[in-house]
Short mmCIF file of C-alpha atoms in Angstrom, two decimals:
data_model
loop_
_atom_site.label_atom_id
_atom_site.label_comp_id
_atom_site.label_asym_id
_atom_site.label_seq_id
_atom_site.Cartn_x
_atom_site.Cartn_y
_atom_site.Cartn_z
CA MET A 1366 12.01 14.75 -7.29
CA GLN A 1367 14.95 13.32 -5.37
CA ILE A 1368 13.69 9.74 -5.54
CA SER A 1369 13.44 9.87 -9.35
CA ILE A 1370 16.99 11.27 -9.54
CA ILE A 1371 18.30 8.55 -7.20
CA ILE A 1372 16.68 5.78 -9.26
CA GLY A 1373 17.85 7.32 -12.55
CA ILE A 1374 21.45 7.63 -11.37
CA ILE A 1375 21.41 4.06 -10.02
CA LEU A 1376 20.17 2.81 -13.40
CA MET A 1377 22.92 4.70 -15.26
CA VAL A 1378 25.69 3.52 -12.92
CA VAL A 1379 24.54 -0.10 -12.71
CA GLY A 1380 24.04 -0.20 -16.47
CA GLY A 1381 27.49 1.25 -17.02
CA GLN A 1382 29.07 -1.34 -14.76
CA ALA A 1383 27.13 -4.10 -16.51
CA VAL A 1384 28.29 -3.18 -20.00
CA THR A 1385 31.92 -2.47 -19.12
CA GLY A 1386 32.53 -5.16 -16.49
CA GLU A 1387 35.19 -7.71 -17.31
CA ASP A 1388 32.95 -10.69 -16.59
CA ASN A 1389 29.80 -9.39 -18.24
CA GLN A 1390 28.58 -10.02 -21.75
CA GLN A 1391 25.70 -7.57 -22.05
CA GLY A 1392 27.42 -5.81 -24.93
CA GLN A 1393 27.22 -9.08 -26.81
CA TYR A 1394 23.74 -10.15 -25.74
CA TRP A 1395 21.39 -7.23 -25.33
CA ALA A 1396 23.09 -3.82 -25.24
CA VAL A 1397 22.60 -3.77 -28.98
CA PHE A 1398 24.63 -0.66 -29.85
CA ALA A 1399 27.37 -1.01 -27.22
CA ASP A 1400 30.01 -1.91 -29.81
CA LYS A 1401 29.03 0.90 -32.21
CA PRO A 1402 30.08 3.98 -30.23
CA TRP A 1403 29.20 6.75 -32.69
CA LEU A 1404 25.88 5.18 -33.63
CA LEU A 1405 25.22 4.80 -29.90
CA ALA A 1406 26.03 8.49 -29.32
CA GLY A 1407 23.80 9.54 -32.22
CA ILE A 1408 20.79 7.49 -31.06
CA THR A 1409 21.23 8.70 -27.46
CA GLY A 1410 21.45 12.31 -28.63
CA GLY A 1411 18.41 11.85 -30.86
CA LEU A 1412 16.32 10.51 -27.97
CA ILE A 1413 17.41 13.45 -25.80
CA VAL A 1414 16.39 15.93 -28.52
CA LEU A 1415 13.05 14.15 -28.96
CA PHE A 1416 12.49 14.33 -25.18
CA ALA A 1417 13.29 18.08 -25.19
CA ILE A 1418 10.86 18.75 -28.06
CA SER A 1419 8.13 16.73 -26.32
CA VAL A 1420 8.55 18.50 -22.97
CA PHE A 1421 8.64 21.93 -24.60
CA SER A 1422 5.59 21.30 -26.79
CA VAL A 1423 3.34 19.70 -24.18
CA ASN A 1424 4.27 22.17 -21.43
CA SER A 1425 3.68 25.14 -23.76
CA ILE A 1426 0.20 23.81 -24.59
CA ILE A 1427 -0.66 23.24 -20.92
CA ALA A 1428 0.68 26.69 -19.91
CA ALA A 1429 -1.41 28.34 -22.65
CA ALA A 1430 -4.48 26.44 -21.45
CA ILE A 1431 -3.84 27.49 -17.83
CA ARG A 1432 -3.77 31.15 -18.93
CA LYS A 1433 -7.32 30.61 -20.22
CA GLY A 1434 -8.42 28.92 -17.00
CA ARG A 1435 -8.33 25.36 -18.34
CA TYR A 1436 -6.35 22.27 -17.24
CA VAL A 1437 -5.37 24.01 -14.00
CA SER A 1438 -5.16 20.66 -12.20
CA LYS A 1439 -2.86 19.08 -14.81
CA ALA A 1440 0.38 20.93 -14.06
CA ALA A 1441 1.58 18.68 -11.22
CA LYS A 1442 0.66 15.53 -13.15
CA ILE A 1443 2.56 16.70 -16.24
CA ILE A 1444 5.68 17.43 -14.16
CA SER A 1445 5.43 13.98 -12.55
CA LEU A 1446 5.07 12.43 -16.03
CA TRP A 1447 8.30 14.03 -17.26
CA ARG A 1448 10.18 12.95 -14.14
CA THR A 1449 9.03 9.38 -14.76
CA GLY A 1450 10.10 9.78 -18.39
CA THR A 1451 13.67 10.69 -17.39
CA VAL A 1452 13.91 7.49 -15.32
CA PHE A 1453 12.46 5.40 -18.17
CA LEU A 1454 14.98 6.84 -20.65
CA ALA A 1455 17.80 6.22 -18.16
CA GLY A 1456 16.90 2.52 -18.29
CA ILE A 1457 16.82 2.61 -22.11
CA PHE A 1458 20.21 4.33 -22.34
CA SER A 1459 21.87 1.89 -19.92
CA PHE A 1460 20.30 -1.49 -20.52
CA VAL A 1461 19.07 -1.38 -24.12
CA LEU A 1462 21.55 0.89 -25.89
CA GLY A 1463 24.52 0.14 -23.61
CA TRP A 1464 25.58 3.76 -23.12
CA GLY A 1465 28.25 2.77 -20.60
CA ARG A 1466 30.38 1.31 -23.38
CA PHE A 1467 30.67 4.74 -25.02
CA ALA A 1468 32.21 6.11 -21.82
CA GLU A 1469 34.74 3.28 -21.89
CA TYR A 1470 35.95 4.39 -25.32
CA ILE A 1471 36.68 7.88 -23.99
CA THR A 1472 38.46 7.20 -20.69
CA ASP A 1473 39.54 4.35 -18.45
CA ILE A 1474 39.55 6.49 -15.29
CA TYR A 1475 36.71 5.05 -13.21
CA MET A 1476 35.50 8.31 -11.65
CA LEU A 1477 35.33 10.00 -15.06
CA GLN A 1478 33.58 6.94 -16.46
CA MET A 1479 30.92 7.25 -13.78
CA LEU A 1480 30.29 10.88 -14.68
CA LEU A 1481 30.02 9.94 -18.35
CA TRP A 1482 27.61 7.12 -17.47
CA MET A 1483 25.43 9.73 -15.75
CA LEU A 1484 25.77 12.39 -18.46
CA PRO A 1485 22.66 11.59 -20.56
CA PHE A 1486 20.49 11.48 -17.44
CA ILE A 1487 21.96 14.76 -16.15
CA ILE A 1488 21.10 16.39 -19.50
CA LEU A 1489 17.53 15.01 -19.24
CA ILE A 1490 17.13 16.44 -15.74
CA PHE A 1491 18.36 19.85 -16.91
CA LEU A 1492 15.92 19.86 -19.83
CA GLN A 1493 13.04 18.70 -17.66
CA LEU A 1494 13.72 21.48 -15.13
CA TYR A 1495 14.21 24.14 -17.81
CA PHE A 1496 10.96 23.45 -19.64
CA CYS A 1497 8.91 22.67 -16.49
CA TYR A 1498 9.82 25.98 -14.87
CA GLU A 1499 6.49 27.71 -15.59
CA LEU A 1500 4.34 24.77 -14.51
CA ASP A 1501 6.31 24.23 -11.31
CA ILE A 1502 5.96 27.89 -10.35
CA TYR A 1503 2.22 27.57 -11.01
CA CYS A 1504 2.04 24.54 -8.68
CA ARG A 1505 3.86 26.45 -5.94
CA LYS A 1506 2.30 29.91 -6.34
CA GLY A 1507 -0.98 29.36 -8.14
CA CYS A 1508 0.11 31.63 -10.98
CA LEU A 1509 2.40 31.44 -13.99
CA PRO A 1510 5.66 33.45 -13.65
CA ALA A 1511 4.47 36.25 -15.98
CA GLN A 1512 1.23 36.59 -13.99
CA CYS A 1513 2.65 36.46 -10.45
CA ASP A 1514 3.10 39.56 -8.32
CA PRO A 1515 6.82 40.47 -8.59
CA ASP A 1516 6.85 41.33 -4.87
CA SER A 1517 5.60 37.85 -3.90
CA GLY A 1518 9.08 36.45 -4.45
CA ILE A 1519 9.39 33.84 -7.18
CA TRP A 1520 12.37 32.13 -8.71
CA SER A 1521 13.81 33.45 -11.91
CA ARG A 1522 14.44 30.63 -14.37
CA SER A 1523 18.18 30.79 -13.67
CA GLY A 1524 17.59 30.79 -9.92
CA TYR A 1525 15.19 27.88 -10.26
CA LEU A 1526 17.74 25.85 -12.24
CA THR A 1527 20.59 26.75 -9.90
CA TYR A 1528 18.64 25.71 -6.83
CA HIS A 1529 17.43 22.37 -8.18
CA LEU A 1530 20.70 21.40 -9.85
CA ARG A 1531 22.67 22.10 -6.69
CA HIS A 1532 20.16 20.81 -4.16
CA ASN A 1533 18.61 17.83 -5.94
CA LEU A 1534 21.28 16.77 -8.45
CA LEU A 1535 24.68 17.65 -6.98
CA GLY A 1536 23.34 16.83 -3.50
CA ILE A 1537 23.03 13.23 -4.71
CA ILE A 1538 25.88 12.91 -7.23
CA VAL A 1539 28.64 14.33 -5.00
CA PRO A 1540 28.01 11.84 -2.11
CA ILE A 1541 27.86 8.97 -4.66
CA LEU A 1542 31.22 9.99 -6.12
CA PHE A 1543 32.62 10.31 -2.60
CA ILE A 1544 31.39 6.81 -1.71
CA THR A 1545 32.87 5.44 -4.94
CA PHE A 1546 36.22 7.14 -4.30
CA MET A 1547 36.44 5.84 -0.72
CA ALA A 1548 35.41 2.30 -1.71
CA ASP A 1549 37.90 2.23 -4.59
CA ALA A 1550 40.64 3.61 -2.35
CA GLY A 1551 39.99 0.89 0.24
CA THR A 1552 39.94 -1.83 -2.43
CA SER A 1553 43.16 -0.51 -3.98
CA ILE A 1554 44.92 -0.53 -0.61
CA PHE A 1555 43.76 -4.10 0.02
CA GLU A 1556 44.91 -5.27 -3.43
CA TYR A 1557 48.29 -3.56 -2.95
CA ILE A 1558 48.82 -5.30 0.41
CA ASP A 1559 47.70 -8.61 -1.08
CA SER A 1560 50.17 -8.21 -3.98
CA ARG A 1561 53.05 -7.51 -1.59
CA TYR A 1562 52.06 -10.18 0.94
CA PRO A 1563 50.11 -12.89 -0.94
CA SER A 1564 47.69 -14.98 1.09
CA ASP A 1565 45.45 -17.99 0.52
CA THR A 1566 42.28 -16.03 1.27
CA PRO A 1567 39.31 -17.61 -0.61
CA ASP A 1568 37.78 -15.56 -3.42
CA SER A 1569 34.44 -15.46 -1.59
CA SER A 1570 36.08 -13.89 1.47
CA ILE A 1571 37.76 -11.28 -0.74
CA SER A 1572 34.39 -10.51 -2.32
CA TYR A 1573 32.79 -9.98 1.08
CA LEU A 1574 35.76 -7.91 2.24
CA LYS A 1575 35.32 -5.60 -0.74
CA ALA A 1576 31.61 -5.37 0.07
CA PHE A 1577 32.55 -4.46 3.64
CA LEU A 1578 34.86 -1.71 2.35
CA SER A 1579 31.95 -0.35 0.33
CA VAL A 1580 29.79 -0.32 3.46
CA VAL A 1581 32.53 1.54 5.35
CA ALA A 1582 32.65 4.07 2.49
CA ILE A 1583 28.89 4.61 2.83
CA GLY A 1584 29.35 5.21 6.56
CA LEU A 1585 32.10 7.77 5.93
CA ALA A 1586 29.99 9.52 3.32
CA TYR A 1587 27.11 9.67 5.80
CA LEU A 1588 29.48 11.09 8.42
CA PHE A 1589 30.86 13.81 6.15
CA ALA A 1590 27.58 14.49 4.30
CA PRO A 1591 26.82 17.70 6.30
CA LEU A 1592 30.18 19.18 5.27
CA ILE A 1593 29.53 18.21 1.64
CA LEU A 1594 26.01 19.64 1.65
CA ARG A 1595 27.15 22.89 3.26
CA TYR A 1596 29.10 23.72 0.12
CA VAL A 1597 26.91 21.98 -2.46
CA TRP A 1598 23.79 23.75 -1.23
CA MET A 1599 23.71 27.54 -1.23
CA THR A 1600 24.37 28.31 2.42
CA SER A 1601 26.16 30.90 4.51
CA SER A 1602 26.53 31.53 8.21
CA MET A 1603 23.33 33.10 9.57
CA PRO A 1604 23.99 36.75 10.48
CA GLN A 1605 23.75 37.86 14.08
CA GLY A 1606 20.32 39.13 15.13
CA PRO A 1607 17.17 38.28 17.12
CA GLN A 1608 16.36 35.18 15.05
CA ARG A 1609 19.81 33.68 15.48
CA ASP A 1610 19.73 34.56 19.19
CA HIS A 1611 16.37 32.79 19.47
CA LEU A 1612 17.70 29.63 17.78
CA GLU A 1613 20.90 29.64 19.84
CA ALA A 1614 18.88 29.95 23.06
CA PHE A 1615 16.65 27.08 21.99
CA CYS A 1616 19.66 24.85 21.16
CA LYS A 1617 21.09 25.64 24.58
CA SER A 1618 17.79 24.81 26.29
CA ILE A 1619 17.75 21.29 24.78
CA ASN A 1620 21.54 20.83 25.03
CA LEU A 1621 21.96 20.52 21.27
CA LYS A 1622 25.61 20.96 20.26
CA TYR A 1623 26.41 22.09 16.72
CA SER A 1624 29.15 23.65 14.60
CA ASN A 1625 27.22 26.56 13.06
CA ILE A 1626 23.76 27.88 12.15
CA LEU A 1627 23.50 28.27 8.38
CA LEU A 1628 21.15 30.36 6.28
CA TRP A 1629 19.94 28.32 3.31
CA LYS A 1630 19.48 30.59 0.29
CA THR A 1631 16.54 29.39 -1.82
CA TYR A 1632 15.58 32.71 -3.47
CA ARG A 1633 12.79 32.91 -0.84
CA MET A 1634 10.97 29.98 -2.46
CA VAL A 1635 11.47 27.07 -0.04
CA GLY A 1636 10.46 26.98 3.60
CA ASN A 1637 12.44 24.25 5.35
CA ALA A 1638 14.92 23.56 8.11
CA ALA A 1639 17.34 20.76 8.95
CA VAL A 1640 19.82 19.64 11.58
CA THR A 1641 22.48 17.49 9.92
CA GLY A 1642 25.45 15.60 11.29
CA LEU A 1643 26.22 12.66 13.55
CA LEU A 1644 29.05 14.48 15.36
CA PRO A 1645 28.73 17.98 16.89
CA VAL A 1646 31.88 19.16 15.06
CA LEU A 1647 30.20 18.28 11.73
CA ARG A 1648 26.66 19.21 12.74
CA TYR A 1649 24.92 22.19 11.15
CA VAL A 1650 21.61 23.85 11.86
CA ILE A 1651 20.18 24.87 8.47
CA VAL A 1652 17.24 27.27 8.11
CA SER A 1653 15.93 28.53 4.77
CA ASP A 1654 15.39 32.21 4.02
CA ARG A 1655 11.66 31.78 3.33
CA LEU A 1656 11.14 29.94 6.61
CA LEU A 1657 12.56 32.83 8.61
CA GLU A 1658 10.28 35.28 6.81
CA ASN A 1659 7.00 33.39 7.16
CA LEU A 1660 6.88 31.66 10.55
CA THR A 1661 6.05 33.09 13.95
CA PRO A 1662 8.58 32.52 16.78
CA ASP A 1663 6.40 29.71 18.21
CA GLN A 1664 6.07 28.03 14.81
CA LEU A 1665 9.80 28.39 14.17
CA ARG A 1666 10.45 26.78 17.54
CA ALA A 1667 8.15 23.88 16.63
CA VAL A 1668 9.72 23.32 13.19
CA PHE A 1669 13.21 23.59 14.58
CA GLY A 1670 12.15 21.31 17.45
CA HIS A 1671 11.15 18.73 14.84
CA GLU A 1672 14.67 18.84 13.34
CA ALA A 1673 16.26 18.74 16.79
CA GLY A 1674 14.10 15.69 17.53
CA HIS A 1675 15.97 13.76 14.87
CA ILE A 1676 19.19 14.40 16.81
CA TYR A 1677 17.68 13.79 20.26
CA HIS A 1678 16.19 10.43 19.23
CA LYS A 1679 19.35 9.35 17.32
CA HIS A 1680 17.50 9.04 14.01
CA MET A 1681 20.54 9.61 11.82
CA PRO A 1682 22.58 6.71 13.28
CA LEU A 1683 19.47 4.50 13.06
CA LEU A 1684 18.90 5.39 9.42
CA LEU A 1685 22.58 4.76 8.69
CA LEU A 1686 22.31 1.29 10.25
CA ALA A 1687 19.15 0.69 8.23
CA VAL A 1688 20.86 1.69 4.95
CA ILE A 1689 23.88 -0.52 5.63
CA SER A 1690 21.67 -3.46 6.63
CA ILE A 1691 19.37 -3.16 3.62
CA ILE A 1692 22.22 -2.85 1.10
CA SER A 1693 24.25 -5.67 2.64
CA MET A 1694 21.33 -8.05 3.20
CA PHE A 1695 19.91 -7.73 -0.29
CA GLY A 1696 23.39 -7.83 -1.83
CA MET A 1697 24.07 -11.14 -0.10
CA PHE A 1698 20.62 -12.41 -1.07
CA VAL A 1699 21.15 -11.70 -4.77
CA GLU A 1700 24.63 -13.24 -4.75
CA GLU A 1701 23.48 -16.39 -2.96
CA ALA A 1702 20.37 -16.72 -5.16
CA LEU A 1703 22.47 -16.53 -8.34
CA ALA A 1704 24.60 -19.41 -7.06
CA TYR A 1705 21.58 -21.69 -7.57
CA VAL A 1706 21.15 -20.74 -11.25
CA PRO A 1707 22.33 -23.71 -13.38
CA GLU A 1708 25.62 -23.00 -15.13
CA TYR A 1709 24.34 -24.43 -18.42
CA TRP A 1710 21.71 -21.69 -18.67
CA PRO A 1711 22.55 -18.98 -21.27
CA ALA A 1712 24.58 -16.08 -19.91
CA TRP A 1713 21.90 -13.56 -20.89
CA SER A 1714 19.30 -15.39 -18.77
CA GLN A 1715 21.62 -15.42 -15.76
CA GLU A 1716 22.21 -11.69 -16.20
CA ALA A 1717 18.47 -11.05 -16.57
CA ILE A 1718 17.74 -13.00 -13.37
CA GLY A 1719 20.47 -11.11 -11.51
CA TYR A 1720 19.20 -7.70 -12.49
CA SER A 1721 15.58 -8.68 -11.89
CA LEU A 1722 16.45 -9.81 -8.37
CA GLY A 1723 18.47 -6.63 -7.90
CA LEU A 1724 15.53 -4.47 -9.00
CA ILE A 1725 13.11 -6.32 -6.73
CA SER A 1726 15.56 -5.99 -3.84
CA LEU A 1727 15.92 -2.26 -4.53
CA LEU A 1728 12.15 -1.70 -4.50
CA ILE A 1729 11.68 -3.73 -1.31
CA GLY A 1730 14.63 -1.96 0.33
CA LEU A 1731 13.24 1.47 -0.55
CA SER A 1732 9.85 0.44 0.86
CA VAL A 1733 11.35 -0.78 4.13
CA PHE A 1734 13.50 2.33 4.48
CA GLY A 1735 10.49 4.54 3.69
CA PHE A 1736 8.40 2.81 6.41
CA ILE A 1737 11.14 3.37 8.99
CA SER A 1738 11.70 6.97 7.92
CA ARG A 1739 8.00 7.90 8.01
CA ASN A 1740 7.63 6.66 11.57
CA LEU A 1741 10.76 8.51 12.69
CA GLU A 1742 9.38 11.69 11.09
CA CYS A 1743 6.28 11.32 13.25
CA GLU A 1744 8.46 10.93 16.35
CA ALA A 1745 10.24 14.15 15.37
CA ASP A 1746 6.81 15.85 15.05
CA ILE A 1747 6.05 14.81 18.60
CA TYR A 1748 9.33 16.27 19.83
CA GLY A 1749 8.60 19.49 17.94
CA ALA A 1750 5.17 19.72 19.57
CA GLU A 1751 6.72 19.17 23.00
CA ALA A 1752 9.39 21.80 22.30
CA ALA A 1753 6.73 24.32 21.20
CA ASP A 1754 5.12 24.08 24.67
CA ASN A 1755 8.44 24.08 26.55
CA PHE A 1756 8.14 20.32 27.17
CA GLN A 1757 5.10 20.69 29.40
CA PRO A 1758 3.40 17.27 29.88
CA GLY A 1759 -0.11 16.79 28.59
CA ILE A 1760 -3.07 15.60 30.65
CA ASP A 1761 -3.17 11.86 31.49
CA GLY A 1762 0.05 11.15 29.61
CA ARG A 1763 -1.24 12.64 26.38
CA LEU A 1764 0.64 15.01 24.11
CA SER A 1765 0.34 18.67 25.11
CA SER A 1766 -2.69 20.13 23.32
CA ILE A 1767 -0.95 23.53 23.04
CA GLY A 1768 2.19 21.98 21.55
CA SER A 1769 0.08 19.85 19.21
CA ALA A 1770 -1.83 22.94 18.00
CA ILE A 1771 1.38 24.93 17.38
CA MET A 1772 3.05 22.03 15.53
CA THR A 1773 -0.10 21.52 13.45
CA SER A 1774 -0.26 25.21 12.52
CA SER A 1775 3.44 25.03 11.58
CA LEU A 1776 2.81 22.12 9.21
CA GLN A 1777 -0.14 23.96 7.68
CA ARG A 1778 2.00 27.05 7.19
CA LEU A 1779 4.79 24.98 5.61
CA SER A 1780 2.31 23.48 3.15
CA PHE A 1781 1.16 26.97 2.16
CA ILE A 1782 4.56 28.61 1.69
CA ASN A 1783 5.92 25.58 -0.21
CA GLY A 1784 2.85 25.14 -2.41
CA MET A 1785 2.36 21.58 -1.10
CA SER A 1786 -0.87 19.63 -0.96
CA VAL A 1787 -1.63 18.49 2.60
CA THR A 1788 -2.74 15.13 1.22
CA ALA A 1789 0.40 14.47 -0.85
CA ARG A 1790 2.78 11.88 0.60
CA SER A 1791 6.32 11.01 -0.32
CA TRP A 1792 8.71 8.12 0.00
CA ARG A 1793 10.11 9.29 3.35
CA HIS A 1794 7.23 11.40 4.71
CA SER A 1795 3.60 10.71 5.42
CA SER A 1796 1.13 13.29 4.13
CA LEU A 1797 0.84 16.46 6.20
CA SER A 1798 -2.84 15.70 6.82
CA ASN A 1799 -1.95 12.30 8.33
CA ARG A 1800 0.77 13.84 10.47
CA MET A 1801 -1.57 16.56 11.72
CA GLU A 1802 -4.29 14.00 12.43
CA LEU A 1803 -1.81 11.90 14.43
CA LEU A 1804 -0.74 14.91 16.51
CA PHE A 1805 -4.39 15.68 17.29
CA GLU A 1806 -5.17 12.08 18.27
CA LEU A 1807 -2.08 11.88 20.48
CA SER A 1808 -3.31 14.97 22.35
CA VAL A 1809 -6.89 13.73 22.96
CA LYS A 1810 -6.76 9.92 23.21
CA PRO A 1811 -5.45 8.56 26.52
CA GLY A 1812 -2.81 5.87 26.14
CA MET A 1813 -2.22 6.46 22.43
CA LEU A 1814 1.07 8.32 22.96
CA LYS A 1815 2.39 5.43 25.06
CA SER A 1816 1.34 2.88 22.42
CA PHE A 1817 2.91 4.87 19.59
CA ARG A 1818 6.20 5.17 21.46
CA LYS A 1819 6.15 1.42 22.07
CA LYS A 1820 5.77 0.91 18.30
CA LEU A 1821 8.76 3.21 17.71
CA ARG A 1822 10.88 1.28 20.21
CA LEU A 1823 10.08 -1.97 18.40
CA ILE A 1824 11.06 -0.43 15.04
CA LYS A 1825 14.37 0.81 16.46
CA LEU A 1826 15.07 -2.51 18.12
CA GLY A 1827 14.34 -4.26 14.83
CA VAL A 1828 16.82 -2.02 12.98
CA ILE A 1829 19.55 -2.73 15.54
CA LEU A 1830 18.94 -6.50 15.55
CA VAL A 1831 18.97 -6.70 11.74
CA PHE A 1832 22.23 -4.72 11.67
CA VAL A 1833 23.83 -7.10 14.19
CA LEU A 1834 22.61 -10.05 12.10
CA THR A 1835 24.08 -8.41 8.98
CA VAL A 1836 27.48 -8.01 10.63
CA LEU A 1837 27.43 -11.64 11.81
CA LEU A 1838 26.53 -12.91 8.34
CA LEU A 1839 29.27 -10.82 6.72
CA ALA A 1840 31.79 -12.15 9.24
CA TRP A 1841 30.58 -15.73 8.69
#
């Protein structure tokens, strides 16, 4: 769900900037209702109502069929369809209707404008969650809410909405607003200094300097993200007891420094754990309520070992370097490519080329980041397997068979308690079946663990070299 929200928000923000930017003419060329604010608001509202009616009607039909034992395999596909629909409508609102212009009529405060740019998409997400509640519970529990055992622990509709809006929506919007605020603050400071002490700095250098300030803002957001998520997500300090003692002892055994261990309240519906933060003072160990209830001590050690592996192998700094490199590289590519577009071409064609290149760059960047992330997740699995067997070495340099078995059982248990298919894969994670197969092969095939670690070293070296190249190009 998070990837669809990220893409939708990017479409709304980029579209808003396109329509309201001083040097852009989309309102004249192809955002056909941008200069008719109340007609624009009416059409946008009408499309949202039509979406709500469609989701309600189709989901009600599917839920009724599921009660009769039919279409039981359609629930997940229907939910995926509506998520795709929200992204599609986000593109319509931004780039066809020109919704961003309506926000400009209401306020000229940039942060408020951004929220207004996002507003139609936020409403769509709320409606999609509200009307997909029954089908999502069915996907997770194998029963519709009215049919499930009350003691099995299922979300109420309000709890379901609260969790997803805070975890999936605010967890993305708040960091974006923070990045925007920091980048704007840096740009404002630079412009103030330049106004007091004018210089002959070329416009291109100023453009790259502003891009650099945006990159710095992303880095700061990444640094403070754990603190943001602590309060955006529903967390509290884990109470004292055997489970906390067990986790504290494990952290001490691997020399993992942290600020606090947090209990993640998911209404006992999500089994997950995380270790977030680049710096120990801003690092939190997060464990969900359902995870604590459903894993054995060995399995909990393996899952937590996986999260600790991200810290041990410096995955968060590497991913930060990858994000900065991808954004900067593709940003420079698009800007340089547009310089070769003939000036006599119509403005709308230049804009179309720019946004096409931007979209292609975004898709390629997401693919590259996903490849890096999936391999780092596998490295964290290996660390979790090693932690589960107290870091005992396997035979002939292979992964410990005991650790591999415990980590595999943990992944299987996670798939069960989260209602996940073991064959389903995501943008940042390989399928559980592939991860379990890799753990097994690493424990039985001599030399495979060494080869896989060599592959990981090459990926990490590649990330570092590309980052250095990015810095050199920005400086040049």
